[in-house]
Coordinates of N, CA and C in Angstrom, one line a residue:
X723 N -58.6 8.9 77.3 CA -59.2 8.8 75.9 C -58.6 7.6 75.2
X724 N -59.4 6.7 74.7 CA -58.9 5.6 74.0 C -58.3 5.9 72.6
X725 N -57.7 4.9 72.1 CA -57.1 5.0 70.8 C -58.2 5.2 69.7
X726 N -59.3 4.5 69.9 CA -60.4 4.6 68.9 C -61.0 6.0 68.9
X727 N -61.1 6.6 70.1 CA -61.6 8.0 70.2 C -60.7 9.0 69.6
X728 N -59.4 8.8 69.8 CA -58.4 9.6 69.2 C -58.5 9.6 67.7
X729 N -58.5 8.4 67.2 CA -58.6 8.2 65.7 C -59.9 8.8 65.2
X730 N -61.0 8.6 65.9 CA -62.3 9.1 65.4 C -62.2 10.7 65.4
X731 N -61.7 11.3 66.4 CA -61.6 12.7 66.5 C -60.6 13.2 65.4
X732 N -59.5 12.5 65.2 CA -58.6 12.9 64.3 C -59.2 12.9 62.8
X733 N -60.0 11.8 62.6 CA -60.7 11.7 61.3 C -61.7 12.8 61.1
X734 N -62.4 13.2 62.2 CA -63.4 14.2 62.1 C -62.7 15.6 61.8
X735 N -61.6 15.8 62.5 CA -60.9 17.1 62.3 C -60.2 17.1 60.9
X736 N -59.6 15.9 60.6 CA -58.8 15.9 59.4 C -59.6 15.9 58.1
X737 N -60.9 15.6 58.2 CA -61.8 15.6 57.1 C -61.4 14.5 56.1
X738 N -61.1 14.8 54.9 CA -60.8 13.8 53.9 C -59.4 13.4 53.9
X739 N -58.6 13.7 54.9 CA -57.2 13.3 55.0 C -56.3 14.2 54.3
X740 N -56.7 15.4 54.2 CA -55.8 16.4 53.4 C -54.9 17.2 54.3
X741 N -54.8 16.8 55.6 CA -53.9 17.6 56.5 C -54.5 18.7 57.2
X742 N -55.8 18.7 57.3 CA -56.5 19.9 58.0 C -56.1 20.0 59.4
X743 N -56.0 18.9 60.1 CA -55.6 18.9 61.5 C -54.2 19.5 61.7
X744 N -53.3 19.1 60.8 CA -51.9 19.6 60.8 C -51.9 21.1 60.6
X745 N -52.7 21.6 59.7 CA -52.8 23.0 59.4 C -53.3 23.8 60.6
X746 N -54.4 23.2 61.3 CA -54.9 23.8 62.5 C -53.9 23.9 63.6
X747 N -53.2 22.7 63.7 CA -52.1 22.7 64.8 C -51.0 23.7 64.5
X748 N -50.6 23.8 63.2 CA -49.6 24.8 62.9 C -50.1 26.2 63.1
X749 N -51.3 26.4 62.7 CA -51.9 27.8 62.9 C -52.0 28.1 64.3
X750 N -52.4 27.1 65.2 CA -52.5 27.4 66.6 C -51.1 27.7 67.2
X751 N -50.2 26.9 66.8 CA -48.8 27.1 67.4 C -48.3 28.5 66.9
X752 N -48.5 28.8 65.7 CA -48.1 30.1 65.2 C -48.7 31.3 65.9
X753 N -50.1 31.1 66.1 CA -50.8 32.2 66.8 C -50.3 32.3 68.2
X754 N -50.1 31.2 68.9 CA -49.6 31.3 70.3 C -48.2 31.9 70.3
X755 N -47.3 31.5 69.4 CA -46.0 32.1 69.3 C -46.0 33.5 69.0
X756 N -46.9 33.9 68.1 CA -47.0 35.3 67.7 C -47.5 36.2 68.8
X757 N -48.5 35.6 69.6 CA -49.1 36.4 70.7 C -48.1 36.5 71.8
X758 N -47.3 35.5 72.0 CA -46.3 35.5 73.2 C -45.0 36.2 72.8
X759 N -44.7 36.4 71.6 CA -43.5 37.0 71.2 C -43.5 38.5 71.4
X760 N -42.4 38.9 72.1 CA -42.3 40.4 72.5 C -41.1 41.0 71.8
X761 N -40.1 40.3 71.4 CA -39.0 40.9 70.7 C -39.0 40.8 69.2
X762 N -40.2 40.4 68.6 CA -40.2 40.2 67.2 C -40.3 41.6 66.5
X763 N -39.7 41.7 65.4 CA -39.7 43.0 64.7 C -41.1 43.1 64.0
X764 N -41.5 44.4 63.7 CA -42.8 44.6 63.1 C -42.9 43.9 61.7
X765 N -41.8 43.9 60.9 CA -41.8 43.3 59.6 C -42.1 41.8 59.8
X766 N -41.4 41.2 60.7 CA -41.6 39.7 61.0 C -43.0 39.5 61.5
X767 N -43.4 40.4 62.4 CA -44.8 40.2 62.9 C -45.8 40.3 61.8
X768 N -45.6 41.3 60.9 CA -46.5 41.4 59.8 C -46.5 40.2 58.9
X769 N -45.3 39.6 58.6 CA -45.2 38.4 57.8 C -45.9 37.2 58.4
X770 N -45.6 37.1 59.8 CA -46.3 36.0 60.5 C -47.8 36.2 60.5
X771 N -48.3 37.4 60.6 CA -49.7 37.7 60.5 C -50.3 37.3 59.2
X772 N -49.6 37.7 58.1 CA -50.0 37.4 56.8 C -50.0 35.8 56.6
X773 N -49.0 35.2 57.1 CA -48.9 33.7 57.0 C -50.1 33.1 57.7
X774 N -50.4 33.6 58.9 CA -51.6 33.0 59.6 C -52.9 33.2 58.9
X775 N -53.0 34.4 58.2 CA -54.2 34.7 57.4 C -54.3 33.7 56.3
X776 N -53.1 33.5 55.6 CA -53.1 32.5 54.5 C -53.5 31.1 55.0
X777 N -52.9 30.7 56.1 CA -53.3 29.4 56.7 C -54.8 29.3 57.0
X778 N -55.3 30.4 57.6 CA -56.7 30.5 58.0 C -57.6 30.4 56.7
X779 N -57.1 31.1 55.6 CA -57.9 31.0 54.4 C -57.9 29.6 53.8
X780 N -56.7 28.9 53.9 CA -56.6 27.5 53.5 C -57.6 26.6 54.3
X781 N -57.7 26.9 55.6 CA -58.6 26.1 56.5 C -60.0 26.4 56.1
X782 N -60.3 27.7 55.9 CA -61.7 28.0 55.5 C -62.1 27.4 54.1
X783 N -61.1 27.4 53.2 CA -61.3 26.8 51.9 C -61.6 25.3 52.1
X784 N -60.8 24.6 53.0 CA -61.0 23.2 53.2 C -62.4 22.9 53.8
X785 N -62.8 23.8 54.8 CA -64.1 23.6 55.4 C -65.2 23.8 54.3
X786 N -65.0 24.9 53.5 CA -66.0 25.1 52.5 C -66.1 24.0 51.5
X787 N -64.9 23.5 51.1 CA -64.9 22.3 50.2 C -65.5 21.1 50.8
X788 N -65.3 20.9 52.1 CA -65.9 19.7 52.8 C -67.4 19.9 52.8
X789 N -67.9 21.1 53.1 CA -69.3 21.4 53.2 C -70.0 21.2 51.8
X790 N -69.3 21.7 50.8 CA -69.9 21.5 49.4 C -69.9 20.0 49.0
X791 N -68.8 19.3 49.4 CA -68.7 17.9 49.1 C -69.9 17.2 49.8
X792 N -70.1 17.5 51.1 CA -71.1 16.9 51.9 C -72.5 17.2 51.2
X793 N -72.7 18.5 50.9 CA -74.0 18.8 50.2 C -74.2 18.1 48.9
X794 N -73.1 18.0 48.1 CA -73.1 17.3 46.9 C -73.4 15.8 47.1
X795 N -72.8 15.2 48.1 CA -73.1 13.8 48.4 C -74.5 13.6 48.8
X796 N -75.0 14.5 49.7 CA -76.4 14.4 50.1 C -77.3 14.5 48.9
X797 N -77.0 15.5 48.0 CA -77.9 15.6 46.8 C -77.8 14.3 45.9
X798 N -76.6 13.8 45.8 CA -76.5 12.6 45.0 C -77.2 11.4 45.7
X799 N -77.1 11.4 47.0 CA -77.8 10.3 47.8 C -79.3 10.4 47.6
X800 N -79.8 11.7 47.7 CA -81.3 11.9 47.4 C -81.6 11.5 46.0
X801 N -80.7 11.9 45.0 CA -81.0 11.5 43.6 C -81.0 10.0 43.5
X802 N -80.1 9.3 44.1 CA -80.0 7.9 44.1 C -81.3 7.3 44.7
X803 N -81.8 7.9 45.8 CA -83.0 7.4 46.4 C -84.2 7.5 45.5
X804 N -84.3 8.7 44.8 CA -85.4 8.9 43.9 C -85.3 8.0 42.7
X805 N -84.0 7.8 42.2 CA -83.8 6.9 41.1 C -84.2 5.4 41.5
X806 N -83.8 5.1 42.8 CA -84.2 3.8 43.3 C -85.7 3.6 43.4
X807 N -86.4 4.7 43.8 CA -87.9 4.6 43.9 C -88.4 4.4 42.5
X808 N -87.9 5.2 41.5 CA -88.3 5.0 40.1 C -88.1 3.6 39.6
X809 N -86.9 3.1 39.9 CA -86.6 1.7 39.4 C -87.5 0.7 40.1
X810 N -87.8 0.9 41.4 CA -88.7 0.0 42.1 C -90.1 0.0 41.5
X811 N -90.5 1.3 41.2 CA -91.9 1.4 40.5 C -91.8 0.7 39.1
X812 N -90.7 0.9 38.4 CA -90.6 0.3 37.1 C -90.6 -1.2 37.2
X813 N -89.9 -1.7 38.2 CA -89.9 -3.2 38.4 C -91.2 -3.7 38.7
X814 N -92.0 -3.0 39.6 CA -93.4 -3.4 39.9 C -94.2 -3.4 38.6
X815 N -94.1 -2.4 37.8 CA -94.8 -2.3 36.5 C -94.4 -3.5 35.6
X816 N -93.1 -3.8 35.5 CA -92.7 -4.9 34.7 C -93.2 -6.2 35.2
X817 N -93.2 -6.4 36.6 CA -93.7 -7.6 37.2 C -95.2 -7.8 36.8
X818 N -95.9 -6.6 36.9 CA -97.4 -6.7 36.5 C -97.5 -7.1 35.1
X819 N -96.7 -6.5 34.2 CA -96.7 -6.8 32.8 C -96.4 -8.3 32.6
X820 N -95.4 -8.8 33.3 CA -95.1 -10.2 33.2 C -96.2 -11.1 33.6
X821 N -96.9 -10.8 34.8 CA -98.0 -11.6 35.2 C -99.1 -11.5 34.2
X822 N -99.4 -10.3 33.6 CA -100.4 -10.2 32.6 C -100.1 -11.0 31.4
X823 N -98.8 -11.0 31.0 CA -98.4 -11.8 29.8 C -98.5 -13.3 30.1
X824 N -98.2 -13.7 31.3 CA -98.4 -15.1 31.6 C -99.9 -15.5 31.5
X825 N -100.7 -14.6 32.1 CA -102.2 -14.9 32.0 C -102.6 -14.9 30.5
X826 N -102.1 -14.0 29.7 CA -102.5 -14.0 28.3 C -102.0 -15.2 27.6
X827 N -100.8 -15.6 28.0 CA -100.2 -16.9 27.4 C -101.1 -18.1 27.7
X828 N -101.5 -18.2 29.0 CA -102.3 -19.3 29.4 C -103.6 -19.3 28.7
X829 N -104.2 -18.1 28.5 CA -105.5 -18.0 27.8 C -105.3 -18.3 26.3
X830 N -104.2 -17.9 25.7 CA -103.9 -18.2 24.3 C -103.7 -19.7 24.1
X831 N -103.1 -20.4 25.1 CA -102.9 -21.8 25.0 C -104.2 -22.5 25.1
X832 N -105.1 -22.0 26.0 CA -106.5 -22.6 26.1 C -107.3 -22.4 24.8
X833 N -107.2 -21.2 24.3 CA -107.9 -20.9 23.0 C -107.4 -21.8 21.9
X834 N -106.1 -21.9 21.8 CA -105.5 -22.8 20.8 C -105.9 -24.2 20.9
X835 N -105.9 -24.7 22.1 CA -106.3 -26.1 22.4 C -107.7 -26.3 22.0
X836 N -108.6 -25.3 22.4 CA -110.0 -25.4 22.0 C -110.2 -25.4 20.5
X837 N -109.4 -24.6 19.8 CA -109.5 -24.5 18.4 C -109.1 -25.8 17.7
X838 N -108.0 -26.4 18.2 CA -107.6 -27.7 17.7 C -108.7 -28.7 17.8
X839 N -109.3 -28.8 19.1 CA -110.3 -29.8 19.3 C -111.6 -29.5 18.4
X840 N -111.9 -28.2 18.2 CA -113.0 -27.8 17.4 C -112.7 -28.3 15.9
X841 N -111.5 -28.0 15.5 CA -111.2 -28.4 14.1 C -111.3 -30.0 13.9
X842 N -110.8 -30.7 14.9 CA -110.9 -32.2 14.8 C -112.4 -32.6 14.8
X843 N -113.2 -32.0 15.7 CA -114.6 -32.4 15.8 C -115.3 -32.0 14.5
X844 N -115.0 -30.8 14.0 CA -115.6 -30.3 12.7 C -115.2 -31.3 11.6
X845 N -114.0 -31.7 11.5 CA -113.6 -32.7 10.5 C -114.4 -34.0 10.6
X846 N -114.5 -34.5 11.8 CA -115.2 -35.7 12.0 C -116.7 -35.6 11.6
X847 N -117.3 -34.4 12.0 CA -118.7 -34.2 11.7 C -118.9 -34.0 10.2
X848 N -117.9 -33.3 9.5 CA -118.0 -33.1 8.1 C -117.9 -34.4 7.3
X849 N -117.2 -35.4 7.9 CA -117.2 -36.7 7.2 C -118.4 -37.5 7.4
X850 N -119.3 -37.2 8.3 CA -120.5 -37.9 8.5 C -121.6 -37.3 7.6
X851 N -122.5 -38.2 7.1 CA -123.6 -37.7 6.3 C -124.6 -36.8 7.1
X852 N -125.3 -35.9 6.4 CA -126.2 -35.1 7.2 C -127.5 -35.8 7.5
X853 N -128.4 -35.2 8.3 CA -129.6 -35.9 8.8 C -130.5 -36.2 7.6
X854 N -130.7 -35.3 6.7 CA -131.6 -35.5 5.6 C -131.2 -36.7 4.7
X855 N -129.9 -36.7 4.4 CA -129.4 -37.9 3.6 C -129.5 -39.2 4.4
X856 N -129.3 -39.1 5.7 CA -129.4 -40.4 6.5 C -130.8 -40.9 6.5
X857 N -131.8 -39.9 6.7 CA -133.2 -40.3 6.7 C -133.6 -40.9 5.3
X858 N -133.2 -40.3 4.3 CA -133.5 -40.8 2.9 C -132.9 -42.2 2.7
X859 N -131.7 -42.3 3.2 CA -131.1 -43.7 3.0 C -131.8 -44.7 3.9
X860 N -132.2 -44.3 5.1 CA -132.9 -45.2 6.0 C -134.2 -45.6 5.4
X861 N -134.9 -44.6 4.7 CA -136.2 -44.9 4.1 C -136.0 -45.9 2.9
X862 N -135.0 -45.6 2.2 CA -134.7 -46.5 1.0 C -134.4 -47.9 1.5
X863 N -133.6 -48.0 2.6 CA -133.3 -49.4 3.1 C -134.6 -50.1 3.6
X864 N -135.5 -49.3 4.3 CA -136.7 -49.9 4.7 C -137.6 -50.4 3.6
X865 N -137.6 -49.6 2.5 CA -138.4 -50.0 1.3 C -137.8 -51.2 0.7
X866 N -136.5 -51.2 0.7 CA -135.8 -52.4 0.1 C -136.0 -53.6 1.0
X867 N -136.0 -53.4 2.3 CA -136.3 -54.5 3.2 C -137.7 -55.1 3.1
X868 N -138.6 -54.1 2.9 CA -140.0 -54.6 2.7 C -140.1 -55.4 1.4
X869 N -139.5 -54.9 0.4 CA -139.5 -55.7 -0.9 C -138.9 -57.0 -0.7
X870 N -137.8 -57.1 0.0 CA -137.1 -58.4 0.2 C -138.0 -59.3 1.0
X871 N -138.7 -58.8 2.0 CA -139.7 -59.6 2.8 C -140.8 -60.1 1.9
X872 N -141.3 -59.3 1.0 CA -142.3 -59.7 0.1 C -141.8 -60.8 -0.8
X873 N -140.6 -60.6 -1.3 CA -140.0 -61.6 -2.2 C -139.8 -62.9 -1.4
X874 N -139.4 -62.8 -0.2 CA -139.2 -64.0 0.6 C -140.5 -64.7 0.8
X875 N -141.5 -64.0 1.1 CA -142.9 -64.7 1.2 C -143.3 -65.3 0.0
X876 N -143.1 -64.7 -1.2 CA -143.4 -65.3 -2.5 C -142.6 -66.5 -2.7
X877 N -141.3 -66.4 -2.4 CA -140.4 -67.6 -2.6 C -140.8 -68.8 -1.7
X878 N -141.2 -68.4 -0.4 CA -141.6 -69.5 0.5 C -142.9 -70.1 0.0
X879 N -143.8 -69.3 -0.5 CA -145.1 -69.8 -1.1 C -144.8 -70.7 -2.3
X880 N -144.0 -70.3 -3.1 CA -143.6 -71.1 -4.3 C -142.9 -72.4 -3.9
X881 N -142.0 -72.3 -2.8 CA -141.4 -73.5 -2.4 C -142.4 -74.5 -1.8
X882 N -143.3 -73.9 -1.0 CA -144.3 -74.8 -0.4 C -145.1 -75.5 -1.5
X883 N -145.5 -74.7 -2.6 CA -146.2 -75.3 -3.7 C -145.4 -76.4 -4.4
X884 N -144.1 -76.1 -4.6 CA -143.2 -77.1 -5.3 C -143.1 -78.3 -4.4
X885 N -143.1 -78.2 -3.1 CA -143.0 -79.3 -2.2 C -144.3 -80.2 -2.4
X886 N -145.4 -79.5 -2.4 CA -146.7 -80.3 -2.6 C -146.7 -81.0 -4.0
X887 N -146.3 -80.3 -5.0 CA -146.2 -80.9 -6.3 C -145.2 -82.1 -6.4
X888 N -144.1 -81.8 -5.7 CA -143.1 -82.9 -5.7 C -143.7 -84.1 -4.9
X889 N -144.4 -83.9 -3.8 CA -145.0 -84.9 -3.1 C -146.1 -85.7 -3.9
X890 N -146.9 -84.9 -4.7 CA -147.8 -85.6 -5.5 C -147.1 -86.4 -6.6
X891 N -146.0 -85.8 -7.1 CA -145.3 -86.5 -8.2 C -144.7 -87.8 -7.7
X892 N -144.1 -87.7 -6.5 CA -143.5 -88.9 -5.9 C -144.6 -90.0 -5.6
X893 N -145.7 -89.5 -5.1 CA -146.9 -90.4 -4.8 C -147.4 -91.1 -6.1
X894 N -147.4 -90.2 -7.1 CA -147.9 -90.8 -8.4 C -146.9 -91.8 -9.0
X895 N -145.6 -91.5 -8.8 CA -144.6 -92.5 -9.2 C -144.7 -93.8 -8.5
X896 N -144.9 -93.7 -7.2 CA -145.1 -94.9 -6.4 C -146.3 -95.7 -6.8
X897 N -147.4 -95.0 -7.1 CA -148.6 -95.7 -7.5 C -148.5 -96.3 -8.9
X898 N -147.8 -95.6 -9.8 CA -147.5 -96.2 -11.1 C -146.6 -97.4 -11.0
X899 N -145.6 -97.3 -10.1 CA -144.7 -98.4 -9.9 C -145.5 -99.6 -9.3
X900 N -146.5 -99.3 -8.4 CA -147.3 -100.4 -7.9 C -148.2 -101.0 -8.9
X901 N -148.7 -100.2 -9.8 CA -149.5 -100.7 -10.9 C -148.7 -101.6 -11.8
X902 N -147.5 -101.1 -12.1 CA -146.6 -101.9 -13.0 C -146.3 -103.3 -12.3
X903 N -146.2 -103.2 -11.0 CA -145.8 -104.5 -10.4 C -147.0 -105.4 -10.2
X904 N -148.2 -104.9 -10.2 CA -149.4 -105.7 -10.0 C -149.7 -106.6 -11.3
X905 N -150.5 -107.6 -11.1 CA -151.0 -108.4 -12.2 C -151.8 -107.6 -13.1
X906 N -152.0 -108.0 -14.4 CA -152.7 -107.2 -15.3 C -154.2 -107.2 -15.1
X907 N -154.8 -108.2 -14.4 CA -156.2 -108.2 -14.2 C -156.7 -107.3 -13.2
X908 N -155.8 -106.6 -12.4 CA -156.2 -105.7 -11.4 C -156.3 -104.3 -12.0
X909 N -157.4 -103.6 -11.8 CA -157.6 -102.3 -12.4 C -156.8 -101.2 -11.6
X910 N -156.2 -100.4 -12.3 CA -155.4 -99.4 -11.6 C -156.2 -98.4 -10.8
X911 N -155.7 -98.1 -9.6 CA -156.4 -97.2 -8.7 C -155.5 -95.9 -8.6
X912 N -156.1 -94.8 -9.0 CA -155.3 -93.6 -9.0 C -156.1 -92.6 -8.2
X913 N -155.5 -91.9 -7.3 CA -156.1 -90.9 -6.5 C -156.5 -89.7 -7.3
X914 N -157.7 -89.6 -7.7 CA -158.1 -88.5 -8.6 C -158.0 -87.2 -8.0
X915 N -158.2 -87.2 -6.7 CA -158.1 -85.9 -6.0 C -156.7 -85.3 -6.0
X916 N -155.7 -86.1 -5.7 CA -154.4 -85.7 -5.7 C -153.9 -85.3 -7.1
X917 N -154.3 -86.1 -8.1 CA -153.9 -85.8 -9.5 C -154.5 -84.4 -9.9
X918 N -155.8 -84.2 -9.5 CA -156.5 -82.9 -9.8 C -155.7 -81.8 -9.1
X919 N -155.4 -81.9 -7.9 CA -154.7 -80.9 -7.2 C -153.3 -80.6 -7.8
X920 N -152.6 -81.7 -8.2 CA -151.3 -81.5 -8.8 C -151.5 -80.7 -10.1
X921 N -152.5 -81.1 -10.9 CA -152.7 -80.4 -12.2 C -153.1 -79.0 -12.0
X922 N -154.0 -78.7 -11.0 CA -154.4 -77.4 -10.7 C -153.2 -76.5 -10.3
X923 N -152.4 -77.1 -9.4 CA -151.3 -76.3 -8.8 C -150.3 -76.0 -9.9
X924 N -150.1 -76.9 -10.8 CA -149.1 -76.7 -11.9 C -149.6 -75.7 -12.9

C-alpha cells in the first residue's frame, strides 16, 4: 500500500481530523486487551468496560456529527445551486432589460434627431410666404410689368415722334440757313409737306 493510499484511508477514517482513528485504535486495543485478560479483577473489568462504552459513545457521536455536517453541507450546496440558478435567471432578465433599454435608447435618439430636423424644416417653412400670398404678389408683379411695358411702348412712341420732329426741325434750320445764304432774288423753297407734318405732330 502506497503512502497516498495510507494518507487517503487515514483521512477517511479520521474524518475532520479530530482524532477518530486514534480513538478507534485505542478502543480496539482496549477491547483486545479486555478480551484476552484473564487475571483482571471484576472491578477493573467493569471500569474497562465502562471506559470502552464511553469511547464507543464518543466514536458514535463523532460519526453522527460527521453525518450531520455532511447533510448540512449537502443542503447548503443544494441551496447554493438553487441560489445560483436564481442569480443566473436574474442575470438573464437584467441582460434582457439592458438590451431593451439599448433599443429604447436608439429609438429615442432617432426620434430626437427626427424632431430636431422637423423643427428646423418647420422654421424654414414658416419663414417662407404662403402660396396665396405668393400668387397675389406674382399677380401684382405681372400687372406692374404689363404697366411698365405699356409705359415703355408709349415712351418709345413719343421718342420716335420727337425724333421725327427733331429731324423736321433740323431740316427746316438747314433750309432757312440755305435761304439766308442765297441771293435775295431767289424765292424761298420750303417743303410744305414736312412743315405740315411737323405742325400736325406737335
